[in-house]
Amino acid sequence: MDAHTGHPRRWQILGVMVFSLLAVVLDNTILNVAIKTIADPVHGLGATQSELEWAMNSYTLVFAGLLFTFGVLGDRYGRKKMLLVGMVIFGLSSLVSAYAQDPTQLILARALMGLGGAAIMPATLAIISNVFPIHERGKAIGIWAGGVGIAVAIGPITGGLLLEHFWWGSVFLVNIPIVLVGLALIATLVPDSKDPGKTGLDPVGVLLSIVGLVALVYGIVRISDLGTFADTSVIVPSLIGLAILGVFFWYERRIDHPAFDVRNFRNAAFSTAIASVGLVFFAAMGVMFFMAFYWQIVRGYSPLQSGALVLPFAVAQLIFAPRSAKVVDKYGAKTVGTIGMIVIAACLAAYALVGVDTPIWILLVLTFVQGSAMAHIMPPATTAIMNALPREKAGVGSSMSNVVRQVGGTLGIAILGAVLSASYRNGMEGEVTAVPEQLRHVVTESISGAAGVAARLGGQGAGLMRAANEAFVSGIHWAALGSAAVALIGALLMARWMPGRPAAAVEAQSPEADREAAVV
């Protein structure tokens, strides 16, 4: 393969990478739709709220904790190998999840799915970076990002369709044909690639990254579970995780063969792109997550209908993400990124005007514009991250991008969720006097709890539900304003430190070294 023309089958390989990632992205959004069914003691597993949270969190903890590790292992031993291993693990654990007999089995199977997902995600982007020459990489990553966006949007629709016709386990079983086809395509079309340099593996650095990320993410998800920051189970693991990650960065600066060269953060394009990925996911994912409750509980739509309402986001990703590289080439990453962040901030701020009966078309337009702006930020930011590192370190670059994306999104859902929950509880304090005392805590804890109690109260329930809807929408307003402020911080970072219009792209490596790194 020539470093300046790329792999002759690179566009087919890109299609395989997008398809391989489909199961991972699809499954996360499908599960959100299936939670209520899994909790049902007759049609599901009768899982408690805590068990449902751990079915979600076990995946998140393992996935986020091992992303960086699998990126390092892929660079060392071969990205195709890691991708194949990840697909097998993900497929088998999906099968176990589908036929889990109790919540504990489901939680353990979900953790294994996180292990498989952590091996798949960084390998796909690393392989794309290796088979495409630098002048085509932006377009390829834009198509990859567009595929991720589409999978995010069609997940709820797929989940709704499956739950209308099949049992809850079908939301996991749908992964099996994707995995089988993906394995066949990977084995026949995708070349292997790895770092040709036989440097040490840095086991201490890898272990520090795992422990630090797991502790930090655990503290973050506890915010979601408890709805507050002021708890030792939030504060202690978060501080421990940050401290261990601080030791990780200190250690990586002082060894000869670091798993990640922290000096890369001196590169303005790399560090600004990393920060923008985290900030945009923090800002956007929280509000997108809460809008699912808005659609289903406040507006009364079915899971299938609420999933369909996310389609404008997918359409925007499909249209604009593959074209984002041309826009950046014409106007520069600084201009495109800054404007994109400002548009996202404006869209998120607009959710502060959403009411219980806001016309649907307004929300659909808002979703489309937000998706368009994200399509102009994520592919260029990801490309900047990948281009800042040597091609033999593509797995590490991909892992860094995905770790920040995962942590940023999880943090956004947790912190903005705590803000929304606090606002909801305050709004409901004077509205539960007519509710039996033993049920008041359920009503003030969440709008889902209020909906369940209202259904049992008959005529009184209608008034309670109106109050709950108003309190929840008020909470969305505060969460939206907080997310808009975070997006504005991202715009300021882009305007200050993101490099402008790119100079002529020049490969940093020699063609000979690039060929050796790309295909083994």
Short mmCIF file of C-alpha atoms in Angstrom, two decimals:
data_model
loop_
_atom_site.label_atom_id
_atom_site.label_comp_id
_atom_site.label_asym_id
_atom_site.label_seq_id
_atom_site.Cartn_x
_atom_site.Cartn_y
_atom_site.Cartn_z
CA MET A 1 0.00 0.00 0.00
CA ASP A 2 1.33 3.45 -0.97
CA ALA A 3 1.22 5.97 1.88
CA HIS A 4 0.03 8.74 -0.45
CA THR A 5 -2.69 6.83 -2.29
CA GLY A 6 -3.90 4.56 0.51
CA HIS A 7 -5.11 0.98 0.44
CA PRO A 8 -6.72 -0.01 -2.88
CA ARG A 9 -9.82 -1.33 -1.04
CA ARG A 10 -9.97 1.52 1.48
CA TRP A 11 -13.59 2.55 0.71
CA GLN A 12 -14.84 -1.01 1.10
CA ILE A 13 -12.84 -1.27 4.34
CA LEU A 14 -14.48 1.96 5.56
CA GLY A 15 -17.89 0.38 4.96
CA VAL A 16 -16.87 -2.66 6.98
CA MET A 17 -15.67 -0.45 9.86
CA VAL A 18 -18.94 1.48 9.97
CA PHE A 19 -20.91 -1.77 9.85
CA SER A 20 -18.76 -3.32 12.61
CA LEU A 21 -19.42 -0.36 14.87
CA LEU A 22 -23.16 -0.55 14.23
CA ALA A 23 -23.81 -3.24 16.85
CA VAL A 24 -21.98 -1.36 19.62
CA VAL A 25 -23.65 2.00 19.04
CA LEU A 26 -27.05 0.53 18.23
CA ASP A 27 -27.16 -1.58 21.37
CA ASN A 28 -26.58 1.31 23.77
CA THR A 29 -29.50 3.32 22.40
CA ILE A 30 -31.76 0.26 22.05
CA LEU A 31 -31.34 -0.60 25.74
CA ASN A 32 -32.72 2.78 26.82
CA VAL A 33 -36.02 1.81 25.20
CA ALA A 34 -36.09 -1.67 26.79
CA ILE A 35 -35.47 -0.61 30.41
CA LYS A 36 -39.16 -0.46 31.38
CA THR A 37 -39.85 -3.88 29.86
CA ILE A 38 -36.88 -5.48 31.64
CA ALA A 39 -38.23 -4.08 34.93
CA ASP A 40 -41.62 -5.74 34.37
CA PRO A 41 -41.90 -8.86 36.58
CA VAL A 42 -44.17 -10.61 34.05
CA HIS A 43 -42.73 -9.66 30.65
CA GLY A 44 -39.17 -8.96 31.84
CA LEU A 45 -36.84 -9.89 34.68
CA GLY A 46 -38.52 -7.90 37.41
CA ALA A 47 -35.34 -5.88 37.88
CA THR A 48 -35.29 -3.22 40.59
CA GLN A 49 -34.27 0.37 39.87
CA SER A 50 -30.81 -0.32 41.29
CA GLU A 51 -30.41 -3.45 39.16
CA LEU A 52 -31.48 -1.54 36.05
CA GLU A 53 -28.93 1.15 36.79
CA TRP A 54 -26.20 -1.47 37.11
CA ALA A 55 -27.27 -3.12 33.86
CA MET A 56 -26.42 0.24 32.26
CA ASN A 57 -23.44 1.12 34.45
CA SER A 58 -21.61 -2.22 34.26
CA TYR A 59 -21.25 -1.70 30.51
CA THR A 60 -20.17 1.93 30.90
CA LEU A 61 -17.55 1.16 33.55
CA VAL A 62 -15.86 -1.65 31.61
CA PHE A 63 -16.15 0.12 28.26
CA ALA A 64 -14.68 3.42 29.45
CA GLY A 65 -12.06 1.74 31.64
CA LEU A 66 -10.63 -0.46 28.89
CA LEU A 67 -10.87 1.75 25.78
CA PHE A 68 -7.35 3.08 26.21
CA THR A 69 -5.94 -0.36 27.01
CA PHE A 70 -7.35 -1.97 23.87
CA GLY A 71 -6.03 0.92 21.79
CA VAL A 72 -2.54 0.22 23.13
CA LEU A 73 -2.93 -3.53 22.60
CA GLY A 74 -4.15 -2.98 19.04
CA ASP A 75 -1.11 -0.86 18.20
CA ARG A 76 1.13 -3.50 19.73
CA TYR A 77 -0.37 -6.79 18.49
CA GLY A 78 -2.55 -5.80 15.53
CA ARG A 79 -5.76 -3.81 15.18
CA LYS A 80 -7.51 -6.41 13.05
CA LYS A 81 -6.87 -9.02 15.75
CA MET A 82 -8.34 -6.76 18.44
CA LEU A 83 -11.35 -6.03 16.24
CA LEU A 84 -12.01 -9.72 15.64
CA VAL A 85 -11.62 -10.53 19.34
CA GLY A 86 -13.93 -7.67 20.27
CA MET A 87 -16.62 -8.77 17.80
CA VAL A 88 -16.56 -12.35 19.12
CA ILE A 89 -16.82 -11.20 22.75
CA PHE A 90 -19.58 -8.73 21.91
CA GLY A 91 -21.58 -11.35 20.00
CA LEU A 92 -21.31 -14.03 22.69
CA SER A 93 -22.14 -11.62 25.51
CA SER A 94 -25.14 -10.33 23.52
CA LEU A 95 -26.40 -13.92 23.29
CA VAL A 96 -25.96 -14.38 27.05
CA SER A 97 -27.74 -11.05 27.72
CA ALA A 98 -30.71 -12.04 25.57
CA TYR A 99 -31.29 -15.22 27.56
CA ALA A 100 -30.35 -13.93 31.03
CA GLN A 101 -32.56 -15.56 33.66
CA ASP A 102 -32.18 -12.90 36.34
CA PRO A 103 -30.86 -9.33 36.71
CA THR A 104 -27.46 -10.47 38.03
CA GLN A 105 -26.80 -12.51 34.89
CA LEU A 106 -27.79 -9.53 32.78
CA ILE A 107 -25.45 -7.19 34.68
CA LEU A 108 -22.49 -9.57 34.22
CA ALA A 109 -23.29 -10.13 30.55
CA ARG A 110 -23.51 -6.36 30.00
CA ALA A 111 -20.05 -5.98 31.55
CA LEU A 112 -18.72 -8.49 29.01
CA MET A 113 -20.42 -6.51 26.25
CA GLY A 114 -18.48 -3.46 27.49
CA LEU A 115 -15.28 -5.48 27.16
CA GLY A 116 -16.10 -6.35 23.55
CA GLY A 117 -17.15 -2.79 22.74
CA ALA A 118 -13.89 -1.42 24.16
CA ALA A 119 -11.94 -3.65 21.76
CA ILE A 120 -14.09 -2.74 18.74
CA MET A 121 -14.41 1.05 19.00
CA PRO A 122 -10.73 2.17 18.87
CA ALA A 123 -9.79 -0.49 16.30
CA THR A 124 -12.29 0.80 13.72
CA LEU A 125 -10.97 4.36 13.75
CA ALA A 126 -7.34 3.23 13.88
CA ILE A 127 -7.78 0.99 10.82
CA ILE A 128 -9.46 3.85 8.92
CA SER A 129 -6.52 6.14 9.72
CA ASN A 130 -4.07 3.54 8.42
CA VAL A 131 -5.74 2.62 5.13
CA PHE A 132 -6.53 6.21 4.07
CA PRO A 133 -3.94 8.79 3.01
CA ILE A 134 -3.98 11.98 5.01
CA HIS A 135 -5.75 14.03 2.31
CA GLU A 136 -8.72 11.60 2.33
CA ARG A 137 -8.76 10.88 6.05
CA GLY A 138 -11.06 13.76 6.95
CA LYS A 139 -13.74 12.62 4.51
CA ALA A 140 -13.43 9.01 5.67
CA ILE A 141 -13.75 9.96 9.35
CA GLY A 142 -16.73 12.14 8.43
CA ILE A 143 -18.48 9.12 6.89
CA TRP A 144 -17.53 7.05 9.97
CA ALA A 145 -18.98 9.72 12.27
CA GLY A 146 -22.12 9.94 10.13
CA GLY A 147 -22.59 6.20 10.52
CA VAL A 148 -22.28 6.54 14.30
CA GLY A 149 -24.88 9.32 14.29
CA ILE A 150 -27.31 7.25 12.24
CA ALA A 151 -26.88 4.26 14.57
CA VAL A 152 -27.60 6.49 17.59
CA ALA A 153 -30.84 7.66 16.00
CA ILE A 154 -32.15 4.36 14.63
CA GLY A 155 -31.46 2.49 17.87
CA PRO A 156 -34.65 3.61 19.64
CA ILE A 157 -36.73 2.90 16.51
CA THR A 158 -35.27 -0.59 16.23
CA GLY A 159 -35.83 -1.18 19.93
CA GLY A 160 -39.42 -0.02 19.70
CA LEU A 161 -40.14 -2.30 16.75
CA LEU A 162 -38.57 -5.31 18.45
CA LEU A 163 -40.43 -4.76 21.73
CA GLU A 164 -43.75 -4.43 19.89
CA HIS A 165 -43.34 -7.86 18.27
CA PHE A 166 -40.86 -9.88 20.38
CA TRP A 167 -39.68 -10.39 23.97
CA TRP A 168 -37.18 -8.07 25.69
CA GLY A 169 -34.18 -10.28 24.86
CA SER A 170 -34.59 -9.51 21.17
CA VAL A 171 -32.92 -6.12 21.72
CA PHE A 172 -29.68 -8.03 22.38
CA LEU A 173 -30.25 -10.89 19.94
CA VAL A 174 -30.39 -8.42 17.04
CA ASN A 175 -26.61 -7.98 17.46
CA ILE A 176 -25.85 -11.57 16.47
CA PRO A 177 -26.39 -11.30 12.67
CA ILE A 178 -24.48 -7.99 12.65
CA VAL A 179 -21.56 -9.64 14.43
CA LEU A 180 -21.53 -12.70 12.15
CA VAL A 181 -21.60 -10.65 8.95
CA GLY A 182 -19.02 -8.26 10.40
CA LEU A 183 -16.64 -11.09 11.27
CA ALA A 184 -16.82 -12.48 7.74
CA LEU A 185 -16.18 -9.07 6.16
CA ILE A 186 -13.32 -8.23 8.52
CA ALA A 187 -11.62 -11.56 7.91
CA THR A 188 -11.78 -11.23 4.11
CA LEU A 189 -11.36 -7.49 3.42
CA VAL A 190 -9.48 -5.79 6.26
CA PRO A 191 -5.66 -5.80 6.40
CA ASP A 192 -3.92 -6.02 9.76
CA SER A 193 -1.80 -3.15 10.98
CA LYS A 194 0.30 -2.41 14.05
CA ASP A 195 3.19 -0.36 15.36
CA PRO A 196 6.39 -1.75 13.76
CA GLY A 197 8.49 -0.47 16.66
CA LYS A 198 9.02 -3.15 19.30
CA THR A 199 8.92 -0.86 22.32
CA GLY A 200 7.94 -2.01 25.80
CA LEU A 201 4.26 -2.49 26.60
CA ASP A 202 4.20 -0.14 29.64
CA PRO A 203 2.08 -2.36 31.93
CA VAL A 204 2.22 0.16 34.78
CA GLY A 205 0.82 2.94 32.60
CA VAL A 206 -1.92 0.67 31.23
CA LEU A 207 -2.90 -0.45 34.75
CA LEU A 208 -2.98 3.14 36.01
CA SER A 209 -5.24 4.13 33.10
CA ILE A 210 -7.69 1.28 33.83
CA VAL A 211 -7.93 1.92 37.58
CA GLY A 212 -8.10 5.70 37.16
CA LEU A 213 -10.79 5.64 34.47
CA VAL A 214 -12.93 3.03 36.24
CA ALA A 215 -12.80 4.95 39.54
CA LEU A 216 -13.60 8.27 37.85
CA VAL A 217 -16.48 6.88 35.77
CA TYR A 218 -17.85 5.04 38.81
CA GLY A 219 -18.00 8.32 40.72
CA ILE A 220 -19.72 9.98 37.76
CA VAL A 221 -22.40 7.31 37.33
CA ARG A 222 -23.11 7.45 41.07
CA ILE A 223 -24.20 11.06 40.47
CA SER A 224 -26.83 9.71 38.07
CA ASP A 225 -27.90 7.02 40.55
CA LEU A 226 -28.21 9.36 43.54
CA GLY A 227 -29.17 12.61 41.83
CA THR A 228 -26.64 14.53 43.91
CA PHE A 229 -22.93 15.37 44.08
CA ALA A 230 -22.81 15.53 47.88
CA ASP A 231 -22.25 11.87 48.70
CA THR A 232 -19.08 10.03 49.68
CA SER A 233 -19.73 7.36 47.02
CA VAL A 234 -19.49 10.16 44.44
CA ILE A 235 -16.71 12.29 45.89
CA VAL A 236 -14.26 9.60 47.03
CA PRO A 237 -14.03 7.47 43.84
CA SER A 238 -13.99 10.60 41.64
CA LEU A 239 -11.08 12.11 43.58
CA ILE A 240 -9.25 8.77 43.64
CA GLY A 241 -9.75 8.40 39.88
CA LEU A 242 -8.48 11.91 39.16
CA ALA A 243 -5.49 11.36 41.44
CA ILE A 244 -4.58 8.07 39.72
CA LEU A 245 -4.94 9.64 36.28
CA GLY A 246 -2.67 12.44 37.50
CA VAL A 247 -0.10 9.81 38.48
CA PHE A 248 -0.60 8.21 35.05
CA PHE A 249 0.31 11.45 33.26
CA TRP A 250 3.26 12.03 35.62
CA TYR A 251 4.53 8.50 35.02
CA GLU A 252 4.08 8.64 31.24
CA ARG A 253 6.28 11.76 31.07
CA ARG A 254 9.18 9.98 32.75
CA ILE A 255 9.52 6.65 30.97
CA ASP A 256 11.18 5.85 27.65
CA HIS A 257 8.28 3.87 26.16
CA PRO A 258 5.03 5.44 27.36
CA ALA A 259 1.69 3.94 26.36
CA PHE A 260 0.70 7.53 25.59
CA ASP A 261 3.15 10.35 25.01
CA VAL A 262 1.64 13.20 27.05
CA ARG A 263 3.81 15.67 25.12
CA ASN A 264 1.15 15.43 22.40
CA PHE A 265 -0.90 17.86 24.46
CA ARG A 266 1.61 20.57 23.48
CA ASN A 267 0.06 20.33 20.01
CA ALA A 268 -2.68 22.99 19.99
CA ALA A 269 -4.80 21.16 17.39
CA PHE A 270 -4.67 17.89 19.37
CA SER A 271 -5.42 19.31 22.82
CA THR A 272 -8.16 21.67 21.58
CA ALA A 273 -9.79 18.88 19.57
CA ILE A 274 -9.71 16.56 22.60
CA ALA A 275 -11.30 19.24 24.78
CA SER A 276 -13.96 20.07 22.19
CA VAL A 277 -14.99 16.41 21.86
CA GLY A 278 -15.49 16.15 25.61
CA LEU A 279 -17.34 19.45 25.90
CA VAL A 280 -19.70 18.88 22.97
CA PHE A 281 -20.67 15.44 24.28
CA PHE A 282 -21.09 16.80 27.80
CA ALA A 283 -23.33 19.57 26.50
CA ALA A 284 -25.41 17.59 24.03
CA MET A 285 -25.83 14.08 25.42
CA GLY A 286 -27.47 15.08 28.70
CA VAL A 287 -30.28 17.02 27.05
CA MET A 288 -30.73 14.36 24.35
CA PHE A 289 -31.04 11.70 27.07
CA PHE A 290 -33.66 13.65 29.05
CA MET A 291 -35.68 14.44 25.95
CA ALA A 292 -36.41 10.71 25.65
CA PHE A 293 -38.34 10.97 28.95
CA TYR A 294 -40.00 14.14 27.70
CA TRP A 295 -41.28 12.38 24.58
CA GLN A 296 -42.51 9.24 26.32
CA ILE A 297 -43.87 10.55 29.63
CA VAL A 298 -44.67 14.25 29.20
CA ARG A 299 -45.95 13.94 25.62
CA GLY A 300 -47.17 10.34 25.88
CA TYR A 301 -45.49 8.89 22.78
CA SER A 302 -44.64 5.20 22.47
CA PRO A 303 -40.99 4.06 22.40
CA LEU A 304 -41.27 3.59 18.63
CA GLN A 305 -42.74 7.06 18.10
CA SER A 306 -40.19 8.75 20.37
CA GLY A 307 -37.42 6.95 18.52
CA ALA A 308 -38.75 8.22 15.20
CA LEU A 309 -38.63 11.78 16.52
CA VAL A 310 -34.82 11.53 16.71
CA LEU A 311 -34.58 10.88 12.95
CA PRO A 312 -33.88 14.54 12.05
CA PHE A 313 -30.62 14.23 13.99
CA ALA A 314 -29.68 11.15 11.95
CA VAL A 315 -30.59 12.84 8.67
CA ALA A 316 -28.42 15.83 9.56
CA GLN A 317 -25.50 13.53 10.39
CA LEU A 318 -25.96 11.64 7.12
CA ILE A 319 -26.02 14.84 5.05
CA PHE A 320 -23.34 16.95 6.70
CA ALA A 321 -20.78 14.70 8.43
CA PRO A 322 -19.27 13.30 5.19
CA ARG A 323 -19.04 16.86 3.80
CA SER A 324 -17.48 18.44 6.88
CA ALA A 325 -13.91 17.87 5.64
CA LYS A 326 -14.52 20.07 2.58
CA VAL A 327 -15.98 22.82 4.74
CA VAL A 328 -12.93 22.71 7.03
CA ASP A 329 -10.58 22.78 4.04
CA LYS A 330 -12.32 25.90 2.76
CA TYR A 331 -12.83 27.90 5.97
CA GLY A 332 -10.46 26.33 8.50
CA ALA A 333 -11.06 24.28 11.63
CA LYS A 334 -11.10 27.34 13.89
CA THR A 335 -13.95 29.05 12.05
CA VAL A 336 -16.02 25.91 11.47
CA GLY A 337 -15.52 24.62 15.02
CA THR A 338 -16.29 27.94 16.69
CA ILE A 339 -19.44 28.55 14.66
CA GLY A 340 -20.54 24.94 15.20
CA MET A 341 -20.15 25.26 18.98
CA ILE A 342 -22.07 28.55 19.01
CA VAL A 343 -24.92 26.96 17.04
CA ILE A 344 -25.01 23.99 19.43
CA ALA A 345 -25.08 26.39 22.39
CA ALA A 346 -27.99 28.29 20.80
CA CYS A 347 -29.92 25.06 20.15
CA LEU A 348 -29.40 23.84 23.69
CA ALA A 349 -30.39 27.22 25.12
CA ALA A 350 -33.57 27.03 23.01
CA TYR A 351 -34.65 23.97 25.00
CA ALA A 352 -35.13 26.39 27.91
CA LEU A 353 -38.19 27.66 26.00
CA VAL A 354 -39.71 24.19 25.51
CA GLY A 355 -43.05 23.69 27.24
CA VAL A 356 -45.39 20.80 27.90
CA ASP A 357 -47.25 21.47 24.64
CA THR A 358 -44.57 22.97 22.35
CA PRO A 359 -45.38 22.19 18.68
CA ILE A 360 -43.53 19.08 17.57
CA TRP A 361 -42.22 20.64 14.34
CA ILE A 362 -40.25 23.22 16.34
CA LEU A 363 -38.48 20.47 18.29
CA LEU A 364 -37.77 18.52 15.10
CA VAL A 365 -36.18 21.58 13.47
CA LEU A 366 -34.14 22.15 16.63
CA THR A 367 -32.93 18.54 16.57
CA PHE A 368 -31.95 18.81 12.89
CA VAL A 369 -29.97 22.02 13.40
CA GLN A 370 -28.21 20.55 16.44
CA GLY A 371 -27.29 17.42 14.47
CA SER A 372 -25.97 19.58 11.62
CA ALA A 373 -23.73 21.54 13.97
CA MET A 374 -22.39 18.38 15.64
CA ALA A 375 -21.69 16.94 12.18
CA HIS A 376 -19.39 19.91 11.53
CA ILE A 377 -17.52 19.53 14.83
CA MET A 378 -17.00 15.84 15.58
CA PRO A 379 -15.40 14.61 12.29
CA PRO A 380 -12.90 17.53 12.04
CA ALA A 381 -12.04 17.25 15.74
CA THR A 382 -11.51 13.49 15.42
CA THR A 383 -9.41 13.99 12.29
CA ALA A 384 -7.26 16.57 14.12
CA ILE A 385 -6.67 14.07 16.93
CA MET A 386 -5.70 11.26 14.55
CA ASN A 387 -3.50 13.47 12.34
CA ALA A 388 -1.58 14.79 15.35
CA LEU A 389 -0.19 11.33 16.14
CA PRO A 390 2.04 9.05 14.05
CA ARG A 391 0.10 6.43 12.13
CA GLU A 392 1.70 3.63 14.14
CA LYS A 393 -0.03 5.13 17.24
CA ALA A 394 -3.46 5.30 15.60
CA GLY A 395 -4.97 2.97 18.19
CA VAL A 396 -3.89 5.22 21.05
CA GLY A 397 -5.24 8.30 19.25
CA SER A 398 -8.57 6.60 18.60
CA SER A 399 -8.75 5.50 22.23
CA MET A 400 -8.10 9.00 23.54
CA SER A 401 -10.88 10.38 21.34
CA ASN A 402 -13.35 7.72 22.46
CA VAL A 403 -12.41 7.90 26.15
CA VAL A 404 -13.03 11.66 26.20
CA ARG A 405 -16.27 11.17 24.26
CA GLN A 406 -17.49 8.51 26.70
CA VAL A 407 -16.44 10.36 29.86
CA GLY A 408 -17.83 13.66 28.55
CA GLY A 409 -21.21 12.15 27.65
CA THR A 410 -21.46 10.22 30.93
CA LEU A 411 -20.50 13.32 32.91
CA GLY A 412 -23.06 15.42 31.04
CA ILE A 413 -25.88 12.97 31.73
CA ALA A 414 -24.86 12.69 35.40
CA ILE A 415 -24.34 16.37 36.22
CA LEU A 416 -27.18 17.75 34.12
CA GLY A 417 -29.36 14.93 35.46
CA ALA A 418 -28.57 15.99 39.02
CA VAL A 419 -29.53 19.57 38.12
CA LEU A 420 -32.79 18.39 36.55
CA SER A 421 -33.59 16.11 39.50
CA ALA A 422 -32.99 18.88 42.03
CA SER A 423 -35.24 21.24 40.08
CA TYR A 424 -37.93 18.55 39.74
CA ARG A 425 -37.91 17.77 43.46
CA ASN A 426 -38.19 21.45 44.34
CA GLY A 427 -41.09 21.86 41.94
CA MET A 428 -42.96 18.87 43.41
CA GLU A 429 -42.53 19.66 47.11
CA GLY A 430 -45.89 21.40 47.43
CA GLU A 431 -47.75 19.12 45.02
CA VAL A 432 -47.86 15.84 46.97
CA THR A 433 -50.11 16.72 49.89
CA ALA A 434 -52.98 14.69 48.44
CA VAL A 435 -50.72 11.67 47.78
CA PRO A 436 -50.56 8.90 50.43
CA GLU A 437 -47.53 9.50 52.62
CA GLN A 438 -45.85 6.22 51.73
CA LEU A 439 -45.92 7.18 48.03
CA ARG A 440 -44.69 10.77 48.30
CA HIS A 441 -41.03 9.88 48.01
CA VAL A 442 -41.72 7.92 44.81
CA VAL A 443 -43.52 10.91 43.29
CA THR A 444 -40.85 13.47 44.19
CA GLU A 445 -37.93 11.23 43.18
CA SER A 446 -38.65 11.03 39.42
CA ILE A 447 -41.27 11.73 36.82
CA SER A 448 -41.39 8.00 36.05
CA GLY A 449 -42.38 7.37 39.67
CA ALA A 450 -45.00 10.13 39.50
CA ALA A 451 -46.49 8.57 36.35
CA GLY A 452 -46.77 5.20 38.07
CA VAL A 453 -48.49 6.68 41.14
CA ALA A 454 -50.78 8.91 39.05
CA ALA A 455 -52.06 5.88 37.16
CA ARG A 456 -53.22 4.38 40.49
CA LEU A 457 -54.95 7.53 41.81
CA GLY A 458 -57.71 7.84 39.23
CA GLY A 459 -59.11 11.38 38.98
CA GLN A 460 -56.55 12.79 41.41
CA GLY A 461 -53.78 11.40 39.24
CA ALA A 462 -54.45 13.80 36.36
CA GLY A 463 -53.68 16.85 38.51
CA LEU A 464 -50.59 15.19 39.95
CA MET A 465 -49.33 14.34 36.46
CA ARG A 466 -49.84 17.91 35.25
CA ALA A 467 -47.72 19.16 38.15
CA ALA A 468 -45.06 16.50 37.49
CA ASN A 469 -44.88 17.41 33.81
CA GLU A 470 -44.44 21.10 34.62
CA ALA A 471 -41.77 20.35 37.22
CA PHE A 472 -39.89 18.06 34.82
CA VAL A 473 -39.98 20.58 31.97
CA SER A 474 -38.71 23.26 34.38
CA GLY A 475 -35.82 20.92 35.21
CA ILE A 476 -35.08 20.50 31.51
CA HIS A 477 -34.85 24.30 31.25
CA TRP A 478 -32.13 24.49 33.91
CA ALA A 479 -30.24 21.52 32.44
CA ALA A 480 -30.45 23.08 28.96
CA LEU A 481 -29.03 26.39 30.16
CA GLY A 482 -26.18 24.58 31.90
CA SER A 483 -25.38 22.58 28.78
CA ALA A 484 -25.50 25.72 26.63
CA ALA A 485 -22.95 27.36 28.95
CA VAL A 486 -20.63 24.36 28.53
CA ALA A 487 -20.98 24.57 24.73
CA LEU A 488 -20.05 28.28 24.87
CA ILE A 489 -16.89 27.35 26.78
CA GLY A 490 -16.11 24.99 23.90
CA ALA A 491 -16.65 27.82 21.41
CA LEU A 492 -14.21 30.02 23.32
CA LEU A 493 -11.60 27.25 23.35
CA MET A 494 -12.02 26.73 19.61
CA ALA A 495 -11.75 30.45 18.89
CA ARG A 496 -8.64 30.84 21.06
CA TRP A 497 -6.53 27.74 20.39
CA MET A 498 -7.78 25.74 17.40
CA PRO A 499 -5.48 26.32 14.39
CA GLY A 500 -7.03 28.08 11.42
CA ARG A 501 -7.11 27.00 7.79
CA PRO A 502 -4.83 23.96 7.39
CA ALA A 503 -1.58 24.19 5.48
CA ALA A 504 -0.80 21.72 2.75
CA ALA A 505 -1.05 18.22 4.20
CA VAL A 506 2.33 16.53 4.41
CA GLU A 507 2.89 13.05 5.76
CA ALA A 508 5.20 13.17 8.76
CA GLN A 509 6.56 9.71 8.05
CA SER A 510 8.56 8.37 5.18
CA PRO A 511 6.56 6.26 2.71
CA GLU A 512 8.63 3.22 3.63
CA ALA A 513 7.91 3.54 7.35
CA ASP A 514 4.26 4.29 6.67
CA ARG A 515 3.89 1.18 4.55
CA GLU A 516 5.43 -0.94 7.29
CA ALA A 517 3.16 0.59 9.92
CA ALA A 518 0.01 0.30 7.85
CA VAL A 519 0.08 -3.26 6.54
CA VAL A 520 1.75 -6.23 8.16
#
